[in-house]
Every structure is written in structure tokens, then in C-alpha cells.
Short mmCIF file of C-alpha atoms and ligand atoms in Angstrom, two decimals:
data_model
loop_
_atom_site.label_atom_id
_atom_site.label_comp_id
_atom_site.label_asym_id
_atom_site.label_seq_id
_atom_site.Cartn_x
_atom_site.Cartn_y
_atom_site.Cartn_z
CA MET A 1 -92.32 -98.28 -45.88
CA SER A 2 -89.07 -95.93 -45.97
CA SER A 3 -89.81 -92.22 -47.07
CA THR A 4 -87.32 -90.97 -50.22
CA PRO A 5 -86.50 -87.82 -50.18
CA THR A 6 -87.90 -86.61 -54.01
CA THR A 7 -86.40 -83.58 -54.98
CA ALA A 8 -88.66 -80.88 -56.14
CA PRO A 9 -90.03 -80.19 -59.86
CA THR A 10 -87.76 -76.55 -58.96
CA ASP A 11 -84.55 -78.41 -58.98
CA THR A 12 -84.68 -80.02 -61.58
CA GLU A 13 -82.12 -78.86 -64.46
CA ILE A 14 -84.12 -78.46 -67.82
CA ALA A 15 -82.70 -79.93 -70.75
CA LEU A 16 -82.73 -76.54 -74.17
CA ARG A 17 -81.38 -76.49 -76.71
CA PRO A 18 -78.09 -77.25 -78.09
CA ALA A 19 -76.77 -74.57 -79.77
CA GLU A 20 -73.53 -74.03 -82.01
CA MET A 21 -71.13 -71.07 -80.49
CA HIS A 22 -68.43 -69.28 -81.53
CA LEU A 23 -67.94 -70.98 -85.42
CA TYR A 24 -66.42 -67.60 -86.07
CA LYS A 25 -64.44 -65.34 -84.41
CA PRO A 26 -62.80 -62.48 -84.73
CA ALA A 27 -60.07 -63.02 -86.23
CA GLU A 28 -61.74 -64.39 -88.72
CA PRO A 29 -64.99 -63.59 -89.23
CA ALA A 30 -67.84 -63.85 -91.46
CA THR A 31 -68.67 -61.75 -93.83
CA ALA A 32 -72.73 -60.94 -94.26
CA VAL A 33 -74.85 -57.95 -96.38
CA VAL A 34 -77.31 -55.84 -95.47
CA THR A 35 -80.79 -57.35 -96.78
CA LYS A 36 -82.64 -54.45 -94.69
CA THR A 37 -82.96 -51.67 -92.73
CA GLU A 38 -86.14 -50.11 -90.61
CA ILE A 39 -87.38 -47.96 -87.82
CA CYS A 40 -89.30 -51.22 -85.89
CA THR A 41 -90.64 -48.43 -83.03
CA ALA A 42 -93.72 -48.83 -83.09
CA GLY A 43 -93.92 -44.36 -83.82
CA LYS A 44 -91.97 -43.10 -86.84
CA LYS A 45 -91.38 -39.96 -83.89
CA ALA A 46 -89.92 -42.07 -80.86
CA ALA A 47 -88.12 -40.78 -78.36
CA GLY A 48 -85.40 -43.61 -78.62
CA TYR A 49 -84.68 -44.73 -82.89
CA VAL A 50 -84.59 -48.45 -82.22
CA ARG A 51 -84.20 -50.53 -85.90
CA HIS A 52 -84.81 -54.05 -86.56
CA ILE A 53 -81.44 -54.59 -88.97
CA GLU A 54 -81.59 -58.27 -91.56
CA PHE A 55 -77.95 -59.55 -92.25
CA ASP A 56 -77.99 -62.17 -95.81
CA VAL A 57 -74.77 -64.96 -94.06
CA SER A 58 -75.44 -66.98 -97.71
CA GLY A 59 -72.15 -68.80 -97.30
CA THR A 60 -70.83 -68.69 -94.11
CA ASN A 61 -71.34 -71.37 -91.64
CA LEU A 62 -74.30 -69.02 -89.95
CA VAL A 63 -76.76 -69.74 -92.32
CA GLY A 64 -78.80 -71.90 -89.94
CA ARG A 65 -76.32 -72.53 -86.68
CA ALA A 66 -77.74 -68.85 -85.06
CA ILE A 67 -81.25 -69.50 -82.44
CA PRO A 68 -83.10 -67.02 -81.26
CA GLY A 69 -81.78 -66.37 -77.40
CA GLN A 70 -78.17 -65.74 -79.04
CA SER A 71 -76.17 -63.06 -80.04
CA ILE A 72 -74.21 -62.22 -82.91
CA GLY A 73 -71.09 -60.15 -82.87
CA VAL A 74 -70.24 -57.31 -84.39
CA LEU A 75 -66.92 -56.12 -85.16
CA ALA A 76 -67.03 -51.51 -86.20
CA PRO A 77 -64.52 -50.43 -88.64
CA GLY A 78 -61.84 -48.46 -87.33
CA VAL A 79 -59.36 -47.68 -84.33
CA ASP A 80 -60.68 -46.99 -80.45
CA ALA A 81 -58.97 -43.59 -78.85
CA MET A 82 -56.48 -45.53 -77.86
CA GLY A 83 -56.16 -46.64 -81.62
CA LYS A 84 -56.81 -50.68 -81.20
CA PRO A 85 -59.97 -51.98 -83.06
CA HIS A 86 -63.66 -51.89 -82.04
CA LYS A 87 -64.17 -53.45 -79.39
CA LEU A 88 -66.36 -56.47 -80.61
CA ARG A 89 -69.84 -55.26 -79.44
CA LEU A 90 -72.88 -58.17 -78.94
CA TYR A 91 -76.60 -57.62 -80.39
CA SER A 92 -79.61 -60.43 -79.61
CA LEU A 93 -80.46 -61.66 -82.57
CA ALA A 94 -84.49 -61.10 -83.01
CA SER A 95 -84.75 -63.02 -86.09
CA PRO A 96 -86.23 -67.15 -85.69
CA THR A 97 -84.38 -70.03 -85.36
CA GLY A 98 -85.27 -70.41 -90.09
CA GLY A 99 -84.41 -67.28 -90.01
CA GLU A 100 -86.16 -63.87 -91.12
CA ASP A 101 -86.99 -66.81 -94.88
CA GLY A 102 -86.74 -69.94 -93.70
CA GLN A 103 -83.61 -71.02 -95.14
CA GLY A 104 -81.53 -69.96 -92.83
CA ARG A 105 -80.65 -66.94 -94.39
CA ILE A 106 -80.97 -63.78 -93.60
CA LEU A 107 -80.40 -63.49 -89.60
CA SER A 108 -81.38 -60.46 -87.29
CA THR A 109 -80.68 -58.62 -85.10
CA THR A 110 -82.82 -55.09 -82.63
CA VAL A 111 -80.72 -52.34 -81.88
CA LYS A 112 -80.93 -49.27 -80.71
CA ARG A 113 -78.41 -46.20 -81.22
CA THR A 114 -76.31 -44.89 -77.92
CA ILE A 115 -76.89 -41.26 -78.41
CA ASP A 116 -75.75 -39.09 -74.42
CA GLU A 117 -73.40 -37.02 -73.07
CA HIS A 118 -70.46 -36.74 -71.39
CA TRP A 119 -70.80 -36.36 -68.11
CA ASP A 120 -67.87 -35.04 -68.00
CA THR A 121 -68.33 -32.27 -71.01
CA HIS A 122 -71.36 -32.34 -71.85
CA LYS A 123 -70.52 -32.91 -75.15
CA LEU A 124 -72.52 -35.35 -77.58
CA PHE A 125 -72.11 -39.48 -76.86
CA LEU A 126 -72.37 -41.27 -79.87
CA GLY A 127 -72.35 -45.29 -79.22
CA VAL A 128 -69.60 -46.65 -81.45
CA CYS A 129 -71.45 -49.46 -82.89
CA SER A 130 -75.19 -48.96 -82.76
CA ASN A 131 -74.03 -45.94 -84.55
CA TYR A 132 -72.55 -47.74 -87.18
CA LEU A 133 -75.25 -51.00 -87.76
CA CYS A 134 -78.21 -47.63 -88.07
CA ASP A 135 -76.37 -46.32 -90.57
CA LEU A 136 -75.79 -49.36 -92.50
CA GLN A 137 -77.68 -48.86 -96.07
CA VAL A 138 -79.20 -52.61 -97.81
CA GLY A 139 -76.12 -53.76 -99.62
CA ASP A 140 -73.60 -53.06 -96.83
CA LYS A 141 -71.10 -55.22 -95.77
CA VAL A 142 -70.70 -56.08 -92.25
CA GLN A 143 -68.33 -58.22 -90.61
CA LEU A 144 -70.23 -60.85 -87.80
CA THR A 145 -68.80 -63.55 -84.79
CA GLY A 146 -70.36 -65.98 -83.48
CA PRO A 147 -72.97 -66.95 -82.56
CA SER A 148 -72.52 -66.78 -78.60
CA GLY A 149 -74.12 -68.21 -75.67
CA LYS A 150 -76.27 -70.77 -75.06
CA LYS A 151 -78.20 -70.52 -71.82
CA PHE A 152 -81.05 -68.39 -72.82
CA VAL A 153 -82.70 -70.75 -75.23
CA LEU A 154 -85.73 -72.08 -75.90
CA PRO A 155 -86.07 -76.03 -73.89
CA GLN A 156 -85.39 -79.22 -75.77
CA ALA A 157 -88.91 -80.26 -75.47
CA ALA A 158 -90.21 -76.76 -75.70
CA GLU A 159 -93.77 -78.29 -76.52
CA GLN A 160 -93.60 -79.04 -72.41
CA HIS A 161 -94.10 -75.83 -71.22
CA ASP A 162 -95.81 -73.26 -71.19
CA TYR A 163 -93.84 -68.77 -70.94
CA LEU A 164 -93.93 -65.98 -68.99
CA PHE A 165 -91.87 -63.51 -71.21
CA PHE A 166 -90.30 -60.04 -69.56
CA ALA A 167 -89.21 -58.26 -72.41
CA THR A 168 -87.99 -53.41 -70.92
CA GLY A 169 -87.16 -52.42 -74.45
CA THR A 170 -84.42 -54.01 -77.01
CA GLY A 171 -84.79 -57.29 -74.07
CA ILE A 172 -87.33 -57.32 -76.96
CA ALA A 173 -85.31 -58.99 -79.09
CA PRO A 174 -84.59 -62.93 -78.54
CA PHE A 175 -88.88 -62.68 -77.63
CA ARG A 176 -88.60 -62.18 -80.70
CA GLY A 177 -87.51 -64.92 -82.84
CA MET A 178 -88.48 -67.22 -79.45
CA VAL A 179 -92.50 -66.43 -79.54
CA MET A 180 -92.16 -67.25 -83.99
CA ASP A 181 -90.50 -69.87 -83.69
CA LEU A 182 -93.36 -71.23 -80.14
CA LEU A 183 -96.29 -70.20 -82.58
CA ALA A 184 -94.87 -71.74 -85.80
CA SER A 185 -94.19 -75.01 -84.76
CA LYS A 186 -97.98 -75.56 -83.37
CA ALA A 187 -97.10 -77.04 -80.12
CA ASN A 188 -99.53 -76.21 -77.53
CA CYS A 189 -98.39 -74.07 -75.24
CA ARG A 190 -99.40 -70.89 -74.28
CA VAL A 191 -97.18 -67.72 -74.26
CA THR A 192 -97.55 -64.54 -72.26
CA LEU A 193 -94.97 -61.82 -73.28
CA VAL A 194 -94.91 -58.34 -71.00
CA MET A 195 -93.23 -55.58 -73.15
CA GLY A 196 -92.44 -52.76 -71.05
CA THR A 197 -91.57 -49.31 -73.12
CA PRO A 198 -91.56 -45.99 -71.27
CA TYR A 199 -94.01 -44.60 -73.73
CA ALA A 200 -96.36 -46.06 -76.37
CA THR A 201 -94.43 -44.95 -79.00
CA ASP A 202 -91.55 -47.25 -78.08
CA LEU A 203 -92.57 -50.34 -77.94
CA LEU A 204 -90.84 -52.44 -80.51
CA TYR A 205 -92.74 -55.24 -83.24
CA HIS A 206 -96.14 -54.11 -81.74
CA GLU A 207 -98.04 -54.24 -84.77
CA GLN A 208 -96.08 -57.85 -85.94
CA PHE A 209 -97.29 -58.93 -81.83
CA THR A 210 -100.38 -57.47 -82.14
CA ARG A 211 -101.46 -59.34 -84.69
CA LEU A 212 -100.02 -62.98 -83.74
CA ALA A 213 -102.27 -62.52 -80.88
CA ALA A 214 -105.17 -62.02 -82.87
CA ALA A 215 -104.04 -64.76 -84.69
CA HIS A 216 -102.70 -67.06 -82.36
CA SER A 217 -105.43 -68.11 -79.13
CA ASN A 218 -102.57 -69.31 -76.56
CA PHE A 219 -100.21 -66.66 -77.43
CA ARG A 220 -101.20 -63.40 -75.75
CA TYR A 221 -99.23 -59.65 -76.03
CA LEU A 222 -99.33 -56.80 -72.41
CA PRO A 223 -97.61 -53.97 -73.12
CA ALA A 224 -96.46 -52.06 -70.20
CA ILE A 225 -96.21 -48.45 -70.35
CA SER A 226 -93.90 -46.93 -67.94
CA ARG A 227 -94.67 -43.10 -67.73
CA GLU A 228 -98.11 -43.00 -70.47
CA ARG A 229 -101.13 -43.55 -67.64
CA ASN A 230 -102.90 -44.39 -70.95
CA ALA A 231 -101.52 -44.31 -74.55
CA GLY A 232 -105.01 -43.17 -75.98
CA PRO A 233 -107.14 -44.75 -78.32
CA GLN A 234 -104.08 -46.12 -80.24
CA GLY A 235 -101.91 -47.00 -77.63
CA PRO A 236 -102.34 -50.47 -75.26
CA ALA A 237 -105.14 -50.89 -72.85
CA GLN A 238 -104.03 -50.19 -68.93
CA HIS A 239 -105.12 -47.55 -66.92
CA GLY A 240 -102.19 -45.10 -64.70
CA LYS A 241 -98.25 -46.18 -65.17
CA LEU A 242 -97.46 -49.78 -65.57
CA TYR A 243 -93.54 -51.54 -64.70
CA VAL A 244 -93.36 -55.16 -66.41
CA GLN A 245 -93.87 -56.78 -63.06
CA ASP A 246 -97.07 -54.49 -62.67
CA ARG A 247 -98.91 -56.61 -65.19
CA LEU A 248 -98.38 -60.30 -62.69
CA LYS A 249 -101.05 -57.61 -60.41
CA THR A 250 -103.83 -56.20 -63.57
CA ASP A 251 -103.99 -59.25 -65.16
CA ALA A 252 -103.76 -61.54 -62.73
CA GLU A 253 -106.58 -63.46 -63.06
CA GLU A 254 -104.84 -64.68 -66.92
CA LEU A 255 -101.65 -64.38 -64.95
CA LEU A 256 -102.21 -66.28 -61.76
CA PRO A 257 -102.65 -69.53 -62.54
CA LEU A 258 -99.56 -69.40 -65.56
CA LEU A 259 -97.23 -68.47 -62.68
CA ARG A 260 -99.15 -71.84 -60.36
CA SER A 261 -98.50 -73.69 -63.33
CA SER A 262 -95.74 -76.69 -62.85
CA ARG A 263 -94.96 -76.53 -67.14
CA THR A 264 -93.98 -72.13 -66.60
CA LEU A 265 -90.84 -70.97 -67.00
CA ILE A 266 -90.01 -67.48 -67.16
CA TYR A 267 -88.02 -65.21 -69.65
CA ILE A 268 -86.68 -61.71 -68.51
CA CYS A 269 -84.09 -59.29 -70.98
CA GLY A 270 -83.84 -56.27 -70.17
CA ILE A 271 -82.74 -53.78 -68.29
CA ALA A 272 -80.62 -54.90 -64.70
CA GLY A 273 -83.04 -54.52 -62.15
CA MET A 274 -85.81 -55.34 -63.83
CA GLU A 275 -85.62 -58.72 -62.35
CA MET A 276 -86.13 -57.69 -58.72
CA GLY A 277 -89.61 -56.16 -59.25
CA ILE A 278 -90.62 -59.26 -60.86
CA PHE A 279 -89.10 -61.59 -58.40
CA GLN A 280 -90.94 -58.90 -55.32
CA GLN A 281 -93.85 -59.08 -57.97
CA ILE A 282 -94.55 -62.88 -57.58
CA ALA A 283 -93.11 -63.15 -54.35
CA THR A 284 -95.69 -61.33 -53.38
CA LEU A 285 -98.56 -63.19 -55.00
CA LEU A 286 -97.18 -66.80 -54.33
CA SER A 287 -96.46 -68.23 -51.78
CA GLY A 288 -95.79 -71.92 -49.95
CA SER A 289 -95.10 -73.95 -52.97
CA ASP A 290 -96.61 -72.54 -55.47
CA LEU A 291 -93.82 -70.00 -54.68
CA GLU A 292 -90.93 -72.71 -54.29
CA GLN A 293 -91.34 -72.96 -58.13
CA TYR A 294 -89.14 -69.86 -58.56
CA ILE A 295 -87.74 -69.03 -55.69
CA ARG A 296 -86.52 -69.01 -52.20
CA THR A 297 -86.14 -67.54 -49.72
CA ASP A 298 -86.02 -67.20 -45.91
CA ALA A 299 -88.86 -65.61 -44.00
CA ALA A 300 -87.28 -62.51 -43.21
CA THR A 301 -86.33 -62.65 -46.44
CA MET A 302 -89.87 -62.60 -46.59
CA GLU A 303 -90.63 -59.45 -44.75
CA LYS A 304 -87.95 -57.10 -46.50
CA ARG A 305 -89.03 -57.82 -49.48
CA ALA A 306 -89.61 -54.67 -50.76
CA ASN A 307 -85.78 -53.61 -50.14
CA TRP A 308 -84.91 -56.10 -51.91
CA GLU A 309 -81.52 -55.75 -54.24
CA ARG A 310 -80.29 -57.99 -56.30
CA SER A 311 -76.64 -58.03 -54.87
CA MET A 312 -79.16 -60.83 -52.40
CA LEU A 313 -79.96 -62.99 -55.69
CA HIS A 314 -78.26 -66.42 -55.48
CA LYS A 315 -77.93 -65.92 -51.71
CA ASP A 316 -80.44 -64.39 -49.66
CA ILE A 317 -82.58 -64.92 -52.58
CA LYS A 318 -82.53 -68.24 -54.53
CA LEU A 319 -83.65 -68.42 -58.42
CA SER A 320 -84.80 -72.27 -59.47
CA LYS A 321 -83.86 -74.00 -62.79
CA ARG A 322 -87.40 -72.52 -64.23
CA ILE A 323 -86.27 -68.49 -64.48
CA PHE A 324 -84.24 -67.53 -67.44
CA MET A 325 -82.22 -63.82 -67.63
CA GLU A 326 -80.53 -61.54 -69.34
CA VAL A 327 -80.00 -58.35 -68.42
CA TYR A 328 -77.90 -55.65 -68.68
CA ALA A 329 -77.03 -52.10 -67.94
P1 NAP B 1 -86.97 -48.66 -73.25
O1 NAP B 1 -86.97 -48.07 -74.84
O2 NAP B 1 -85.60 -47.60 -72.70
O3 NAP B 1 -87.46 -49.78 -72.21
C1 NAP B 1 -87.09 -49.35 -70.68
C2 NAP B 1 -88.38 -49.69 -70.09
O4 NAP B 1 -87.66 -50.86 -69.44
C3 NAP B 1 -88.24 -48.27 -69.77
O5 NAP B 1 -90.86 -48.05 -69.70
C4 NAP B 1 -88.60 -48.08 -67.87
O6 NAP B 1 -88.88 -46.79 -67.03
C5 NAP B 1 -88.79 -49.46 -67.81
N1 NAP B 1 -87.84 -49.54 -66.61
C6 NAP B 1 -86.89 -48.92 -66.11
N2 NAP B 1 -86.52 -49.29 -65.23
C7 NAP B 1 -86.62 -50.43 -63.94
C8 NAP B 1 -87.34 -51.65 -63.07
N3 NAP B 1 -86.35 -51.33 -62.04
N4 NAP B 1 -87.94 -52.90 -63.28
C9 NAP B 1 -89.10 -52.67 -64.28
N5 NAP B 1 -88.74 -51.53 -65.66
C10 NAP B 1 -87.71 -50.82 -65.23
O7 NAP B 1 -84.72 -49.80 -73.35
P2 NAP B 1 -83.64 -49.19 -73.90
O8 NAP B 1 -82.67 -48.20 -73.50
O9 NAP B 1 -84.12 -50.22 -74.62
O10 NAP B 1 -83.37 -50.26 -73.07
C11 NAP B 1 -82.74 -52.37 -73.10
C12 NAP B 1 -82.56 -52.30 -71.91
O11 NAP B 1 -81.71 -54.10 -72.73
C13 NAP B 1 -80.39 -51.76 -71.88
O12 NAP B 1 -80.12 -51.80 -71.02
C14 NAP B 1 -80.41 -53.28 -72.82
O13 NAP B 1 -78.32 -53.70 -72.93
C15 NAP B 1 -81.09 -54.79 -72.42
N6 NAP B 1 -80.71 -55.74 -73.87
C16 NAP B 1 -79.93 -56.79 -72.99
C17 NAP B 1 -79.66 -57.98 -73.78
C18 NAP B 1 -80.11 -59.31 -73.51
O14 NAP B 1 -79.12 -58.95 -71.94
N7 NAP B 1 -78.80 -59.73 -74.36
C19 NAP B 1 -80.51 -57.73 -75.22
C20 NAP B 1 -80.99 -55.98 -75.75
C21 NAP B 1 -81.01 -55.39 -75.10
P3 NAP B 1 -88.74 -46.06 -66.93
O15 NAP B 1 -87.46 -45.62 -67.57
O16 NAP B 1 -90.24 -44.97 -67.19
O17 NAP B 1 -88.61 -45.82 -65.22
#
């Protein structure tokens, strides 16, 4: 009997939901109207200012045609220091497929005000588009482009998988929509969301995720607070400061079976660099074919995993098609 080489499940391309692209471009944007803008941090006095902002896109081709994992472009009015119109800025959608209204008319996003100092002059630096968006009032008009992005969406056969979502900060936006979609579909899949922020007051949509976790036995919500050992009775239960990847260790009893399952897909969104800690932790916890479901590397690279860097990805550290990533510096 001849042996036929088999393709490992890790290498199987996963068919993703079809995503429409670039219905509106900067030269001819869609006009939307702000219908809601509210602070979405757990604490009203959080370290950062983050808003959940909703837009009515009625009368445009965006209705029902933008899905979680995609971004919309925002054109801030005015010109830059060179006198040119401000460049388009992309924001991940936070809304589910049916929009906030169930009809696909109300899209949403999650915006953190960029407030910093210029390194050279130490004068105040305010990010143009994030502050423009956060200043908008209900009824204001805004110019949108998109949608864009088709590689960070849920699979077409969503019910055939389980999900491990890792978010830091505003990287939560796409997962809000995805979690809402998955739970509304009543598909029999396990969904785990690990959300990392510096302080418990910075957690985004914390009440909503806590409520969803209480209502759906297949949904687990695991916050990871990096600068507080214990956030107190109002905060999440944790002992010691945690990064998102630490949850794989502290909650191993629950998360290891999920990692070992051939159904599981891993999605990562947020701050650049977070992915390496997750991969290091996975490489520590798994071995053999369990590990190869996600990561392939050689013995020498495995030995040095404490020093893994982003530059090693796709060369020394190869990721399987079951890992989806969108990280920004
Ligand atoms: P934030 O509230 O500051 O939270 C970031 C959290 O990640 C903090 O707890 C931080 O811990 C932790 N962290 C830092 N480095 C880490 C690492 N190497 N591994 C694991 N955790 C780490 O976040 P934010 O200001 O909202 O920033 C979110 C980032 O996500 C931004 O860079 C944004 O551009 C990006 N983002 C990307 C997309 C996308 O790609 N579609 C969408 C939205 C947001 P400490 O600070 O305590 O070390």
C-alpha cells in the first residue's frame, strides 16, 4: 500500500466571509450622521478617553455591507502642515453585521483620543482624526470611505470553529462585532475573549461583555489588567499583573483543551508586539502536533523562544492559517 502525503489541517485555507471592499473612496466619500457618542471605558475617569461612536449610513451603499473585522475610513476636515487635505484614517468597525440597529444602517467604531507631547518641543500633540471624531456631536455629519479589509473577518462556516480572541485596548473593536454575531447566530461554538488594558477602568465595553458572558454559557470573557495586581471587588478576578498571554497559563485548565482542539481559530488585535508573547506562551504550553496547529519552527528557535522577536515571523517562526492578526504600533 503506498502512503499518500496528507496535508496537515493547519495548512488548510479557511474560507472567510466574503467582504465587500471600497464602495466609497476618498474622492467621493459617503456622508453619515453621528447618532450616538459615549465613553465606553469601564471607568468614567479612565487613564485614556475612548468613545463608542455610531454613524447612520442610511441612503448610502454602506447599509448592510460592512462586516466585523473590516475598517471604515474617516476624512477629517481641514489641511495638514503642508496645506494638503488630511489623509484618510482607518478605524475598525465595532458593530456586528446587522449594525447597531439590526438593519445594517448604524455602524460603529471605537476611538481613543491621541493626546501626547511632541518629543522635540514638548508641546501638546493632539491626534487630528481621533480628536475630530471624539469631538463630534449627535447630528454632526462625517465623510466615510470603505469598507476595507477582508483578511481579518470570521470564517464563512463560522459554526465549524471555536474562537480565541486576544485584544489589547481599542483592538477590542472588531471582536465586539464578532462576538455579537457569533452569539446571535446561536451556533454551537465556544468563544473566549481575552481583553488586556493597563487598569480595570480602561476596560472597554466591560459591562456588555460581562452581561453576554452571564447570558451565554459558550462565551468566556477574561480581562487581563497589566498594571494592577488586583483590581478590587468591582474589577476582574486576577492575582498579579497580567498580560493577555498570561491568561493562557492562569486559565490553562479551560484554555488548554481549547488550544488543542482542531476547531480553534486564534484572532489577535491591538498593540504591535502583543502577538509575540502569545506565540511564546503557546510554544511553552503545547508541543508536537498540538503546537503545529498554530506554529512551526525548528528546535534551535524553540530553545531561544524567550527571545523571539517580530522580525522572526514568517521566517524562523511560521504561523498556520488558523492565526489571524491585526496589530498596529
Ligand atoms: P491600551 O489601553 O494602552 O492597552 C494596551 C495593553 O496592552 C496594556 O495593558 C499594555 O500593558 C499591554 N501591552 C503592551 N505591550 C504588550 C505586549 N508586548 N504584549 C502584551 N500586552 C502588551 O491600548 P490602546 O492605547 O488602546 O492601544 C491599542 C493598540 O491597538 C493601538 O496601537 C492601536 O493602533 C491598535 N489597534 C489596532 C487595530 C487594528 O489593527 N485593526 C484596531 C484598533 C486598535 P502596559 O502598557 O501596562 O505594558
